[in-house]
Amino acid sequence: MIDLRIHEHPILKFDRGRELRFIFEGKEMKGYESETIAAALYASGLKEFMHSFKLNRPRGIFCAIGVCASCAMRVNGVPNIRTCIAPLKEGTIVERQERRGEFPTNTVKKETKKEELETDITVIGGGPAGLSAAIYAAKYGAKVVLIDKAPKLGGQLIKQTHKFFGSRKHDAGVRGIDIAEKLIKEVLDNKNITVLTKTSAFGYYEPMTIGAASNERSTLYKIKTKKIIMATGAAEKSLIFENNDLPGVYGAGAAQTLMNVYGVKPGDNLIMVGAGNVGVIVAYQLLQAGVNVKMIVEAMPKIGAYFVHAAKVRRMGVPILTRHSIKRAYGDGKVEGATIVQLDDKWQPIPGTERDVEVDGIAISVGLRPTYGILDQAGVKLKFVPELGGHVALRNKNLETSVKGIYIAGDVAGIEEASTAIMEGRIAGLSAAIDMGLAGDDAVELREKVREELKDLRAGPFGERIRKGLEKVEVL
Amino acid sequence: MEDYERTGTVTLDYLKKIGNVPSEERLKKGPVAMTECVQDIPCNPCAEVCPTKSIHMDNINDRPKIDFDTCIGCTLCMQVCPGLAIFMLDKSKEKPRLTIPYEMLPMPERGDVVKLLSREGEEIGEGTVVALLFPDKRYQSALVTVEVDNDRLLFEARNIRVVK
């Protein structure tokens, strides 16, 4: 029987908890209580999770963090469940669905509860920005509700096994997973913060009300709030090439989630597309998980990642081919290989330079785009800013948007990295507390200090893009 | 565009040119750190942990410059460096010794003969593991010290492959 679970790792120890049994299409399967349904199925070798609606093409995991829905299945009679964020339970019945899925069969089993909450500040998103925002707002006595749709807090920080850059006082040299642990503990220990995980914030209502729902607890939440901090993060971009929907083509972040959060090997032989920091860091982490990374291809003439990250994978023998891209994926129902091609200086494929690379996984790291949906729905003014990754909210220096009382922090405010997300979270949390009149001069002073530190981090040549982007949106 | 931006590797000549390689005279005196951190990136924990203040940076985006005369070869900067870009060289013993940060499995044991890999990951020789420093905190990287046969390996080997 196939078992892709990792048992030895140089950095991580996987405590999978109790072994569970569940039923997948009539067959009894094994999983663990720390896993999601998708992680358990992937570990058993499943690649085809669903089929496309129109052309019935096989689809597999792409994002692994509950954004793309290409792992949607019927779970205990309910269709369209994103199995990558659905925790595995004893006896769960899982099946693949036909197209959009038949109407739920178990709707009357559980009664939906309704809960009304009143709070000072609602933070949407429990990643580095949201956690820091909650901590800094609660510090000044604000009552905070923190919402996240994932089973665990920490956002994408819980899979960052590498050491962070920056300075010591901002945890440089500390691994992302340990920074996450520290922030999560601070949030959970804080009596002013109410945490709702496995809960989706689905809409903004007038005046200052957030609707949220937890499938797991069958609860619908109406949250009346005075301020809102949107720290909804980002999603991975895809890339256009033939068969880019074949199971086995996934975001680099999905590979990272599978291996570093759930201890499941995404594949045996991979190609990484994109040599920015994410691509190169994930390639290194794939090597640590025992995956063979055959090569990294990068369309740009130079490596986008920090040199030191690139040097780490190069001395492991992984080639980085600049001015190369992927032309197509091939395979019968799943990835069996990738055709790569060299590009000329006008980004056009050079005929005759194609070659096939046998791989069972293609990881895409061509950037992220902000998850701005709920900001848009709330009527916040947005602008398309390529330097910041896509549509982002206009904001003032305190990270307040065009809708008074709604703030932003982290990747949704512009694609950067976790250290800057943490600082933006602090600024947004402090601003919300200050604007409510809960915090005084010391908070204003602290906010100024954080702003200065953030400016320092962005001062170098690698911060140029973000500085240019911010000039276009810091206008309010 | 610098070559390393395209290749992901630096050459020894380049490192010498920018003053990152300690002198023969200094190497003979005992272990000394050298960095292969060549870009202006916002990072400075090496300078912050150095007990003798031998790593100089004008600001957080500056590149670290090591004062080889005051560096005592304590390895603290190597353990903390997020870029795994600091190496320790020593020519005070009978054979040259090279210390590298190592975060892969399997970990070697003392006495193991391991393959030495270049900055491109190519096998360029063998070395004997003479010391290991396992991290006692998760943020640290394990350090492996290998005894090598010659200067070429000391300056060109930057990784090991453990054959078990």
CSV table of C-alpha atoms in Angstrom, one decimal, chain A residues 1 142 187 278 337 344 364 383:
chain,number,residue,atom,x,y,z
A,1,MET,CA,0.0,0.0,0.0
A,142,ALA,CA,-9.6,46.0,22.9
A,187,VAL,CA,-3.0,34.9,21.1
A,278,VAL,CA,9.3,31.0,-2.6
A,337,GLY,CA,6.7,14.7,-17.1
A,344,ASP,CA,14.9,34.2,-26.1
A,364,ILE,CA,4.5,26.5,-9.7
A,383,LYS,CA,-6.4,49.5,-7.3
